[in-house]
Coordinates of C-alpha atoms in Angstrom, one line a residue:
X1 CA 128.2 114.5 127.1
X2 CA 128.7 116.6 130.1
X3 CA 128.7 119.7 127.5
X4 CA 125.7 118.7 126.0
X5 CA 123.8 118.8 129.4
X6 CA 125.3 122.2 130.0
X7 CA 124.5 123.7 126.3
X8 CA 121.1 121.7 127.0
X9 CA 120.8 123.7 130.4
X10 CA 121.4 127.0 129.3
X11 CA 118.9 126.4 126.0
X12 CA 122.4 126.7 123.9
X13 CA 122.4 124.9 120.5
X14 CA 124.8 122.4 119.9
X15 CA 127.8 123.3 117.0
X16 CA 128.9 119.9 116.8
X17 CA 126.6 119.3 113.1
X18 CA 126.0 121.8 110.5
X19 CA 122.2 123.1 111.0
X20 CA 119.6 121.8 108.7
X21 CA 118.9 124.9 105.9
X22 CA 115.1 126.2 106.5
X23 CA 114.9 127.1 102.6
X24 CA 113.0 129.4 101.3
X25 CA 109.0 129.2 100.6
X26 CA 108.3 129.1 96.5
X27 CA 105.1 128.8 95.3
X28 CA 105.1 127.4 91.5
X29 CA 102.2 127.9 89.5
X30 CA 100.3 124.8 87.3
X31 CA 102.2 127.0 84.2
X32 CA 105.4 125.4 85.5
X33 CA 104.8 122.3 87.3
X34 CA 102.4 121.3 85.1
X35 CA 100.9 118.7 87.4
X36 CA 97.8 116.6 85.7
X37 CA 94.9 117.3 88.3
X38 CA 93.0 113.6 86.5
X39 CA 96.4 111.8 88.6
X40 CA 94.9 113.0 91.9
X41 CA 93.5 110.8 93.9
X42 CA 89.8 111.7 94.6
X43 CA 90.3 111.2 98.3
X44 CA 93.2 113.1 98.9
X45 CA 91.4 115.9 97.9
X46 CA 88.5 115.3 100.2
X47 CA 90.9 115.1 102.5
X48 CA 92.5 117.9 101.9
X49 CA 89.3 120.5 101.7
X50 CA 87.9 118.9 104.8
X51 CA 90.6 120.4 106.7
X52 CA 91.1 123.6 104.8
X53 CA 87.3 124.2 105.0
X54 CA 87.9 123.3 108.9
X55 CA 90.5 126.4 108.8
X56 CA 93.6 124.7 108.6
X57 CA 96.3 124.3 106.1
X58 CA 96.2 121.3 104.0
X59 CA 98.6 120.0 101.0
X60 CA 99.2 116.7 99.6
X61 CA 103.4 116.0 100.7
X62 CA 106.3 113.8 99.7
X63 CA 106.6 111.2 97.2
X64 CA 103.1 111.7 96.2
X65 CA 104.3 115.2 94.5
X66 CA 107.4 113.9 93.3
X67 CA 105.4 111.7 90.8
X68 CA 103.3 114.2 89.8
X69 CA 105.7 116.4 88.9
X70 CA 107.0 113.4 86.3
X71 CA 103.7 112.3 85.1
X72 CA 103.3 109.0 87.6
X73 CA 100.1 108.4 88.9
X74 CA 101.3 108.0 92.7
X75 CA 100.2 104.3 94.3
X76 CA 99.8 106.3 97.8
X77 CA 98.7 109.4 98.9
X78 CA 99.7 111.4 102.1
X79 CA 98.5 114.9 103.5
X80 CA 100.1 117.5 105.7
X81 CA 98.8 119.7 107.9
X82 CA 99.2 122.1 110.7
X83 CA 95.9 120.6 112.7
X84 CA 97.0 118.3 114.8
X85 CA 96.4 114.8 115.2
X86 CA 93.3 115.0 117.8
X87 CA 91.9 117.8 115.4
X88 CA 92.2 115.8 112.2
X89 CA 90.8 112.8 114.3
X90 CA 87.9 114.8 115.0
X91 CA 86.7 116.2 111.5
X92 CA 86.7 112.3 109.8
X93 CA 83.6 109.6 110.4
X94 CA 86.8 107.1 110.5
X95 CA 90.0 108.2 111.2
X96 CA 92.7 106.7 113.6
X97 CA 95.5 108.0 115.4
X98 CA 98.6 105.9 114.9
X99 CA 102.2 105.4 115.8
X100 CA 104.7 105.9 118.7
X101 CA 107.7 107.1 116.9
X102 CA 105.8 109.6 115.1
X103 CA 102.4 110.1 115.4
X104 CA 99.9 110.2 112.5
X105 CA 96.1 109.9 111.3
X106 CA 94.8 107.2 109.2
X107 CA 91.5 108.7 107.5
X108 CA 89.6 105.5 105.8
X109 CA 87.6 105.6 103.3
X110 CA 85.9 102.3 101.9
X111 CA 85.5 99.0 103.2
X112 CA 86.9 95.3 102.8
X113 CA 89.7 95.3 100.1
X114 CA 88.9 98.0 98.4
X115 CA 89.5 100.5 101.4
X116 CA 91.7 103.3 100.8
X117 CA 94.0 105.0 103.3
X118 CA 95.5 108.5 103.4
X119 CA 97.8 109.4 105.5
X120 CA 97.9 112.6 107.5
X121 CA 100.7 113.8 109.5
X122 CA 101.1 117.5 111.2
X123 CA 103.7 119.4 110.3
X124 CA 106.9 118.8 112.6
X125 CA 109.5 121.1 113.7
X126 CA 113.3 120.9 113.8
X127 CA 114.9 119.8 116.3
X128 CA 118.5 119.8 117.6
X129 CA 119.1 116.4 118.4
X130 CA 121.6 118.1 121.4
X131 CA 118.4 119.3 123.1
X132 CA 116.1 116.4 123.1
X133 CA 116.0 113.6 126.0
X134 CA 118.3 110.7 125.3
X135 CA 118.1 107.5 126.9
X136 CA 120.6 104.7 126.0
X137 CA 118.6 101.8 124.6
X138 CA 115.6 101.6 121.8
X139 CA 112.2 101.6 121.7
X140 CA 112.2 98.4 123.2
X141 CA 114.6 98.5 126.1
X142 CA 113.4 102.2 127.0
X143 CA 110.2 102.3 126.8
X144 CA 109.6 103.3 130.1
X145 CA 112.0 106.7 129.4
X146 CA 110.0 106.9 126.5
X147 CA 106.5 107.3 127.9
X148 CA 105.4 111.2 127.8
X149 CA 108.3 112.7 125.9
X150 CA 107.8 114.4 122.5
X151 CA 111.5 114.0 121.4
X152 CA 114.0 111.7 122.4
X153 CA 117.2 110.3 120.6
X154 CA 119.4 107.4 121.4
X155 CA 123.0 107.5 122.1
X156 CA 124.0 107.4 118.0
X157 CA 121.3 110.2 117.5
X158 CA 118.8 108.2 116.0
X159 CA 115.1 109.6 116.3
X160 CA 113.1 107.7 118.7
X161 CA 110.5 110.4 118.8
X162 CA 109.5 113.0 116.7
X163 CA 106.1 114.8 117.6
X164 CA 106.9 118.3 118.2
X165 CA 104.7 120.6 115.9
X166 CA 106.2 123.5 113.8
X167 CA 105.4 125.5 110.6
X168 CA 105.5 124.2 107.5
X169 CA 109.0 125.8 106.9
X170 CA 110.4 123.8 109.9
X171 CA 107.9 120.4 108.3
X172 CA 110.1 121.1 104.8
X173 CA 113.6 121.2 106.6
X174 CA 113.4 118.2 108.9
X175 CA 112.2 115.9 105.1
X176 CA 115.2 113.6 104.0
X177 CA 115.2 114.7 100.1
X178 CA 114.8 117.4 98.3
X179 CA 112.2 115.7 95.6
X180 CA 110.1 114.5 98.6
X181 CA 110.0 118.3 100.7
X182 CA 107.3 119.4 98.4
X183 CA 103.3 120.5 99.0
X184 CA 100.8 120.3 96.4
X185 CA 97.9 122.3 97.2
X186 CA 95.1 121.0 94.7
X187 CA 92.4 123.8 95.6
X188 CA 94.9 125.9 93.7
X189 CA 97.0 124.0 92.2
X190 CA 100.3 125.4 93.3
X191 CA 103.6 123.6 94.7
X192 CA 104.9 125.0 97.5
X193 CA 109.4 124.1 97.3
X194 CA 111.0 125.3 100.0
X195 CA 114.6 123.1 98.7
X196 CA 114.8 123.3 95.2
X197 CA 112.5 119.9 94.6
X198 CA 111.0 120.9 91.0
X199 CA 114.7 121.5 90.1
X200 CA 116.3 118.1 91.4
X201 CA 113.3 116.2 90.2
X202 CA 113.6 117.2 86.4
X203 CA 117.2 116.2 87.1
X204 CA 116.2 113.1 88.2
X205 CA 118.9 113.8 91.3
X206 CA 118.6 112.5 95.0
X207 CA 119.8 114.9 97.3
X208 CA 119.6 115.0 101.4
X209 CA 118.5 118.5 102.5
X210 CA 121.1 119.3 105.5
X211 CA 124.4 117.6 105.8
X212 CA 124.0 113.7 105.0
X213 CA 126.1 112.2 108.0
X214 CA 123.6 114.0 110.6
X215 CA 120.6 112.8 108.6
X216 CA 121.6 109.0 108.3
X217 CA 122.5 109.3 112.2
X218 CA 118.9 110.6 112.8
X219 CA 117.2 107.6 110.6
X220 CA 119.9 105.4 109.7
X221 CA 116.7 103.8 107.8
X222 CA 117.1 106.8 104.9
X223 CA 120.5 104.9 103.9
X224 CA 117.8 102.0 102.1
X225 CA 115.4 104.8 100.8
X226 CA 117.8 106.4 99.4
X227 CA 119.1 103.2 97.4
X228 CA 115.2 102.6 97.1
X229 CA 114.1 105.7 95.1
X230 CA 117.3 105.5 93.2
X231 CA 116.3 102.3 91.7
X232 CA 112.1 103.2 91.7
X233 CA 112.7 106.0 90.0
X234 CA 115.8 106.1 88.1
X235 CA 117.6 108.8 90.1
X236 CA 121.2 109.4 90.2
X237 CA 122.3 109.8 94.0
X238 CA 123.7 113.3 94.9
X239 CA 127.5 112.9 95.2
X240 CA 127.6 114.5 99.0
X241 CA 124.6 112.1 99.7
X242 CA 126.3 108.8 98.6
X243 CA 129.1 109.4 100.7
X244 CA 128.5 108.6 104.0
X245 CA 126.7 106.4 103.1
X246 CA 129.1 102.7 103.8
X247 CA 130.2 104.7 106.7
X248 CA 126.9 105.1 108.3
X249 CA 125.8 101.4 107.6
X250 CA 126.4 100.0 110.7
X251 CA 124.0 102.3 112.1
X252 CA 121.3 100.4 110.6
X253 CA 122.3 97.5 113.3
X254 CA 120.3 99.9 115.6
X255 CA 116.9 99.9 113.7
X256 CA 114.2 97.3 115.0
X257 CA 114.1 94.1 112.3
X258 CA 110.8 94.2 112.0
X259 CA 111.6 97.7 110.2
X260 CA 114.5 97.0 108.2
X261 CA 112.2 94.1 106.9
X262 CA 109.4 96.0 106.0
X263 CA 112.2 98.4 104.0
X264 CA 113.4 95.7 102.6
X265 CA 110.1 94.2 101.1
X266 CA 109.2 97.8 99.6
X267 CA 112.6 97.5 97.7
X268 CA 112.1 94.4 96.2
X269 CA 108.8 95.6 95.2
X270 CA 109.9 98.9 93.4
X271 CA 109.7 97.0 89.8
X272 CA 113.7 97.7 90.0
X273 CA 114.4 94.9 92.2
X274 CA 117.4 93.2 90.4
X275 CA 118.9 96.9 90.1
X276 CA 118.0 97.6 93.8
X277 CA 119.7 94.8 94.8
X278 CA 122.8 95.6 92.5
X279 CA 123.2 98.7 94.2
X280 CA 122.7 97.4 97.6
X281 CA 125.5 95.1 96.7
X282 CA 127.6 98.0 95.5
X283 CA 127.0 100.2 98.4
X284 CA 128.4 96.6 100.6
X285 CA 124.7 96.2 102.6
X286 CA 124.5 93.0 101.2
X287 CA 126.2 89.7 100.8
X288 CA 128.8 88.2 103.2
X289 CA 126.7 87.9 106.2
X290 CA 126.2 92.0 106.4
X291 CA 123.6 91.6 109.0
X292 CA 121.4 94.4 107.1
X293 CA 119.8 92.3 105.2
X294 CA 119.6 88.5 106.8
X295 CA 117.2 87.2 104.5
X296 CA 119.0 89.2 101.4
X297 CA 122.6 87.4 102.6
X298 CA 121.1 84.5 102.8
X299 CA 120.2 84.4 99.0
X300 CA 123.2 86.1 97.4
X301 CA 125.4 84.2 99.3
X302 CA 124.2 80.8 98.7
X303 CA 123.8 81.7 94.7
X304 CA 127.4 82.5 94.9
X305 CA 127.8 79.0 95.8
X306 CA 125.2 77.1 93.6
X307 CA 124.9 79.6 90.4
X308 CA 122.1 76.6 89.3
X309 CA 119.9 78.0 92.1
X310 CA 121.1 82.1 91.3
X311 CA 119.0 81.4 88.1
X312 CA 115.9 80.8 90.0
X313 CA 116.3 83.5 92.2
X314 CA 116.6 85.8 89.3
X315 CA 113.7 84.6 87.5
X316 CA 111.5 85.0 90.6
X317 CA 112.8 88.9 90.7
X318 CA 112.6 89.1 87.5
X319 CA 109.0 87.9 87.2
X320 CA 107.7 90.6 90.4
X321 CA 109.4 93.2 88.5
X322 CA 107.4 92.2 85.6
X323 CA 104.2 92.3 87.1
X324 CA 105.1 95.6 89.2
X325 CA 105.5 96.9 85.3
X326 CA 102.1 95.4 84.6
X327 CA 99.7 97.2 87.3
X328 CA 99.7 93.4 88.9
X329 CA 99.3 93.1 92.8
X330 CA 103.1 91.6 93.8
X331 CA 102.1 89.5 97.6
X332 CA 105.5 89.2 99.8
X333 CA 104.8 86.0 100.5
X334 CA 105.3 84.9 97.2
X335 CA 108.4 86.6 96.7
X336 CA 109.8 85.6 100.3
X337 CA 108.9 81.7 99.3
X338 CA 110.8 81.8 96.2
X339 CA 114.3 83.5 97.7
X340 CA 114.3 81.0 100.5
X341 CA 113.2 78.1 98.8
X342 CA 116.7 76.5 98.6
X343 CA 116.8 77.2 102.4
X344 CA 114.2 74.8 102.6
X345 CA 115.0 72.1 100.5
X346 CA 118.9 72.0 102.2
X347 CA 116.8 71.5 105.3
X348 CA 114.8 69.0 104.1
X349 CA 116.8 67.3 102.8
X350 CA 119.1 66.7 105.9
X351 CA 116.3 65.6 108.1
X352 CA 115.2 62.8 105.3
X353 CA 118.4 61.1 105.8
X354 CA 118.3 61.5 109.8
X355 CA 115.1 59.1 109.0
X356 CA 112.3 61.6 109.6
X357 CA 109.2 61.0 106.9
X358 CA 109.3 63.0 103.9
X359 CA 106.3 65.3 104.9
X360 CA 107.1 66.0 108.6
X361 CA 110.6 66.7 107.6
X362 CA 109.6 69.0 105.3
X363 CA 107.2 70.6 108.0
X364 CA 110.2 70.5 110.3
X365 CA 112.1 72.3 107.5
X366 CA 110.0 75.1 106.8
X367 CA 108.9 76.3 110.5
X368 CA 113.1 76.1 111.2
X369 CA 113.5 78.3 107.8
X370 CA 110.5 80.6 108.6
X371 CA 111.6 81.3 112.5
X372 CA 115.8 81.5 111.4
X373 CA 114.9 83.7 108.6
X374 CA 111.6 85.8 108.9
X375 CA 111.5 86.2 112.9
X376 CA 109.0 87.7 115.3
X377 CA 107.6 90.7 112.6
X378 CA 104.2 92.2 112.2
X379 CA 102.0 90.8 109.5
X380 CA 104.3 87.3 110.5
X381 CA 101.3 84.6 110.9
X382 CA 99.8 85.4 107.3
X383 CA 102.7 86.0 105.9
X384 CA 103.8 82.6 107.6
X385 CA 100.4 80.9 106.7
X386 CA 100.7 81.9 102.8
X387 CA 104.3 80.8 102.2
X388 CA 103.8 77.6 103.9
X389 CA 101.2 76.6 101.5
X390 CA 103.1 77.4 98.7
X391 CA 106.0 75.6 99.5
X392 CA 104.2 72.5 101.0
X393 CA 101.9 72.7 97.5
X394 CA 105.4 71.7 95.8
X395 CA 104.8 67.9 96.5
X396 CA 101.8 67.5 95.7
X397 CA 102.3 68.8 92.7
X398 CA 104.1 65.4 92.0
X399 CA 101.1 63.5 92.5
X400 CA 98.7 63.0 89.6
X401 CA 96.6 60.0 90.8
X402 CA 93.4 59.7 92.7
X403 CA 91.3 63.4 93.9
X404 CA 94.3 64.8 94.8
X405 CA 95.0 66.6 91.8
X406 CA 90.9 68.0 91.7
X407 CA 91.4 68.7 95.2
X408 CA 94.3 70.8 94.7
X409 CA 93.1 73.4 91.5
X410 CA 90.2 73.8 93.8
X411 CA 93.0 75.0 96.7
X412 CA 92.5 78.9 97.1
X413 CA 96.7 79.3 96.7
X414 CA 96.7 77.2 94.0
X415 CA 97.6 79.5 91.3
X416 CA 100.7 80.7 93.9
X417 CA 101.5 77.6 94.0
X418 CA 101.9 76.5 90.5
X419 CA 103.5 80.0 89.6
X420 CA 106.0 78.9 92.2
X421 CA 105.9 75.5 90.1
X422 CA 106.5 77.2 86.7
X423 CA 109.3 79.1 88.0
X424 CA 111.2 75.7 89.2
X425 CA 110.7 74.6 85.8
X426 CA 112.2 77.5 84.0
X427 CA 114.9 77.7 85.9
X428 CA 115.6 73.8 85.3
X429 CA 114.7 72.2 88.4
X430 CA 111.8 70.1 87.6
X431 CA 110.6 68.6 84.5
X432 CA 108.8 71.3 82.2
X433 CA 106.5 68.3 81.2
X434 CA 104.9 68.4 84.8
X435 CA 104.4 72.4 84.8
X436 CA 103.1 72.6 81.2
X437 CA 100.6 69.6 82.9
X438 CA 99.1 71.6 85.5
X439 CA 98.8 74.7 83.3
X440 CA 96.6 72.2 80.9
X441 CA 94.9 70.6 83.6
X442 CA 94.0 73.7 85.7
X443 CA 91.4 74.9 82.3
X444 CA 90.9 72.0 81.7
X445 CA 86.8 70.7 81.2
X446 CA 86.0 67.3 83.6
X447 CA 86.3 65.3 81.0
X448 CA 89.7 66.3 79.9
X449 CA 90.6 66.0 83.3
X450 CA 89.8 63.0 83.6
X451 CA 91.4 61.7 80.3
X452 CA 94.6 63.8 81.3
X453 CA 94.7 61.7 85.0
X454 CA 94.6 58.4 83.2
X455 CA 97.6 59.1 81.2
X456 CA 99.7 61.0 83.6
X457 CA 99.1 57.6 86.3
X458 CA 101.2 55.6 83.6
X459 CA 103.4 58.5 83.0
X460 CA 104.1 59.4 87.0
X461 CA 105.0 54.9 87.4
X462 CA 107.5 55.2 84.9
X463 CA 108.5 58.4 86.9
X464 CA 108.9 56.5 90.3
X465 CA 111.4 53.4 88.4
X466 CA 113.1 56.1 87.0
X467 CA 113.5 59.2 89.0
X468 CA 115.6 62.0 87.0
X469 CA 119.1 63.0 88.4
X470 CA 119.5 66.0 90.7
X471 CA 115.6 66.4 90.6
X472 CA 114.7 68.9 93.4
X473 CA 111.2 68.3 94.6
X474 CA 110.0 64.9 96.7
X475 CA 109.8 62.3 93.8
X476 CA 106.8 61.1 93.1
X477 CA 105.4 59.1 96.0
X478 CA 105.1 62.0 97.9
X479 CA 102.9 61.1 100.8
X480 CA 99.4 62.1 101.0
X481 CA 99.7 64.1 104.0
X482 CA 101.0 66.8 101.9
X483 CA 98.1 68.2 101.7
X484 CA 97.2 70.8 104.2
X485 CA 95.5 70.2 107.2
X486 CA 92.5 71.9 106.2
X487 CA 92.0 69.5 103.3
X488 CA 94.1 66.4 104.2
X489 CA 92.9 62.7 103.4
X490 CA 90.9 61.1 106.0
X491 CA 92.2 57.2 107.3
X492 CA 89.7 55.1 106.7
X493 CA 89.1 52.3 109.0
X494 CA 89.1 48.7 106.7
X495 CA 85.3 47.5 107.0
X496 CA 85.3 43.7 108.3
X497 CA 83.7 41.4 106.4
X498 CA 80.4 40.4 107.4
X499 CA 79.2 36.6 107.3
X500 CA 78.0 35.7 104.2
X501 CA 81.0 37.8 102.0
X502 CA 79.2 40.8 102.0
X503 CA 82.0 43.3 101.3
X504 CA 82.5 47.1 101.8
X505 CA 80.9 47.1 98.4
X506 CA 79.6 51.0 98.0
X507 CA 82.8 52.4 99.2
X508 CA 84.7 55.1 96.7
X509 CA 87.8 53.6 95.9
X510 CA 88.9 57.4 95.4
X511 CA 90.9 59.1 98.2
X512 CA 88.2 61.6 99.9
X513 CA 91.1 64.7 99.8

């Protein structure tokens, strides 16, 4: 340490870690790269003449080119630059400056759910980690130190800021991957490789630019992208990458939750999430209460000991992947409710037999599951608010008397909800009968509905005498207040008679849901 401060002094570089290669600048024509101008995304593009007409250099970066380059219509879009963040700001009607860590400009276009965001950052510059401020907590614990400085590390190295501006050469260098260190300028339709990307991507081979240990010390995070693209795209991981790799795992211990969750989300929604999680398992990140992945240990842990439930875990991976391959919108809350579902129903279970009612336990059950499992992340109170309805729809589904069932297909998570339902039954955890109902019932016309009600009342009595053995969900008395609040049954006060034996004649006998 006291070297450091000496080297740092005297404006010395430190020797302790190999230097980070600069490359050298190659500009590939379309006859080579052949990159299909119709994937561009129109926006990008505006982007990207906006600031070159403003003067400055502009190229769409990173993973956006590494799909070009193999025919992939990219899902995002990002732009580098050498304006900087208050001059990109200042050429865009909407455009936001963002981030702490490293500082970037969100340039909008669109409105509602249809918006579109491209990302631009300015090009950074390397930095030896030797000569940057260090404090000795995180971005929580130091934010104080933090305030001001341009680059700071903490005392494993890890990049707590990053917003010193360089040339592109410099932008290249401090990348993690080769495939991911390339520009595409669309004006002319060159790439600009500066690492051998074009080579390593028709190789289909990950590989850190610089020496891996360093890297992973600066963003112990690239240890789960690197897994990540491996599995999204099909990559082999560079020997000399893969290495370090279990070594430098503890490392991610470091990283804020709320980002390790967010990593973990985009890996389970690469379309590879069974072989993502295979190769987490190989790489030992997961399973046997690693710490990397609470949520992930949680699941593969407890399929180990029930391989019943592993089933429905798989199916439910199995299923996003599906519709990741189809073009389909895949919503983390729907994947979260299905790998902690067990979670729930151990808890619920438990607090039935302390005595507490069947709904509030399983209220009790999934607020203990959500806070144990899930924590204090961004995006936490919709993400909270849409698996809660999902899994407190399961019930209800038992109930086909009265509104209730109406009420329900009306329910705008109602088709979450009984996805949720159809998985249970492929895996064998409910009756298929009472899926393959609800998939009837929910296309059904009123009149079928009502025909359909009639016979499942008969059906759901000889249910409740009955019950099946090792059934999962609340048999089928499940109390009204399973509905949510926002459409749960009013109490009705009983009308007294008035003299003469006039009744509450007038009243629906039908439960108002």
């Amino acid at each position: 340490m006291i070297k450091k401060f000496i080297d740092k002094l005297l404006g010395k570089t430190s020797t302790d870690k190999p230097a980070i290669p600069k490359g050298k600048r190659v500009e590939v024509p379309l006859s080579e790269h052949n990159i299909d101008l119709k994937l561009v995304d129109d926006n990008a593009i505006r982007v990207v003449k906006t600031l070159a007409d403003a003067g400055y250099e502009a190229y769409i970066v990173g993973g956006a080119v590494r799909d070009l380059l193999v025919g992939l219509r990219p899902k995002d879009f990002d732009v580098a630059t050498n304006a900087t963040p208050e001059q990109v700001k200042a050429l865009f009607r909407r455009a936001f400056i963002i981030g702490r860590r490293f500082r970037i400009v969100h340039v909008v276009y669109g409105r509602g759910r249809e918006h579109e965001v491209i990302e631009v950052s300015t090009f950074r510059a390397v930095m030896d980690s030797a000569t940057a401020d260090q404090v000795a907590g995180n971005e929580k614990t130091s934010k104080s130190e933090l305030a001001g400085k341009t680059h700071v590390v903490d005392a494993a190295g890890r990049v707590l800021r990053d917003n010193v501006w360089g040339p592109q050469i410099e932008d290249a260098a401090r990348r993690d991957f080769t495939v991911n260190a390339m520009y595409y300028d669309p004006q002319r339709q060159i790439v600009v490789d500066y690492h051998g990307g074009i080579k390593d991507a028709k190789k289909k081979v990950l590989r850190m630019i610089g020496d891996p240990a360093t890297r992973y010390r600066e963003d112990p995070v690239r240890i789960i992208r690197v897994i990540r693209f491996a599995a999204k795209l099909g990559f082999s991981i560079d020997p000399k990458t893969r290495a370090p790799i279990q070594e430098m795992a503890s490392l991610l211990e470091s990283v804020p939750a709320s980002r390790t969750f967010d990593e973990m989300i985009k890996l389970l929604q690469t379309g590879h999430a069974l072989s993502s999680i295979e190769e987490l398992r190989k790489q030992g990140l997961v399973g046997a209460r690693t710490g990397v992945f609470p949520i992930l240990d949680v699941v593969l842990d407890d399929a180990n000991k029930h391989p019943e439930r592993a089933k429905f875990v798989q199916l439910a991976l199995a299923d996003t992947d599906r519709r990741v391959g189809e073009g389909k919108p895949v919503a983390p809350s729907f994947m979260l409710a299905c790998m902690l579902w067990h979670d729930v129903l151990d808890r619920w279970h438990k607090l039935k037999k302390r005595g507490e009612p069947p709904f509030q336990a399983l209220q009790l059950a999934v607020d203990a599951v959500f806070d144990a499992r899930i924590g204090d992340i961004s995006g936490r109170g919709k993400l909270a608010s849409d698996m809660r309805e999902i899994w407190l729809m399961q019930p209800r589904f038992e109930r086909r008397t009265g509104q209730g069932p109406l009420t329900l297909v009306e329910q705008l998570r109602f088709r979450a909800g009984f996805d949720f339902l159809r998985l249970r039954a492929e895996a064998g955890e409910i009756d298929a009968e009472l899926s393959e109902w609800w998939e009837a019932f929910s296309v059904a016309d009123e009149h079928r509905r009502a025909n359909m009600l009639d016979q499942a009342r008969s059906h759901d009595a000889q249910r409740r005498r009955a019950p099946a053995a090792g059934h999962a969900a609340e048999p089928a008395e499940a109390p009204e207040e399973a509905a949510s609040s926002s459409d749960a049954p009013r109490k009705r006060r009983r009308r007294r008679r008035k003299p003469g034996g006039a009744d509450a004649a007038g009243a629906s006998s039908s439960d108002p849901q």
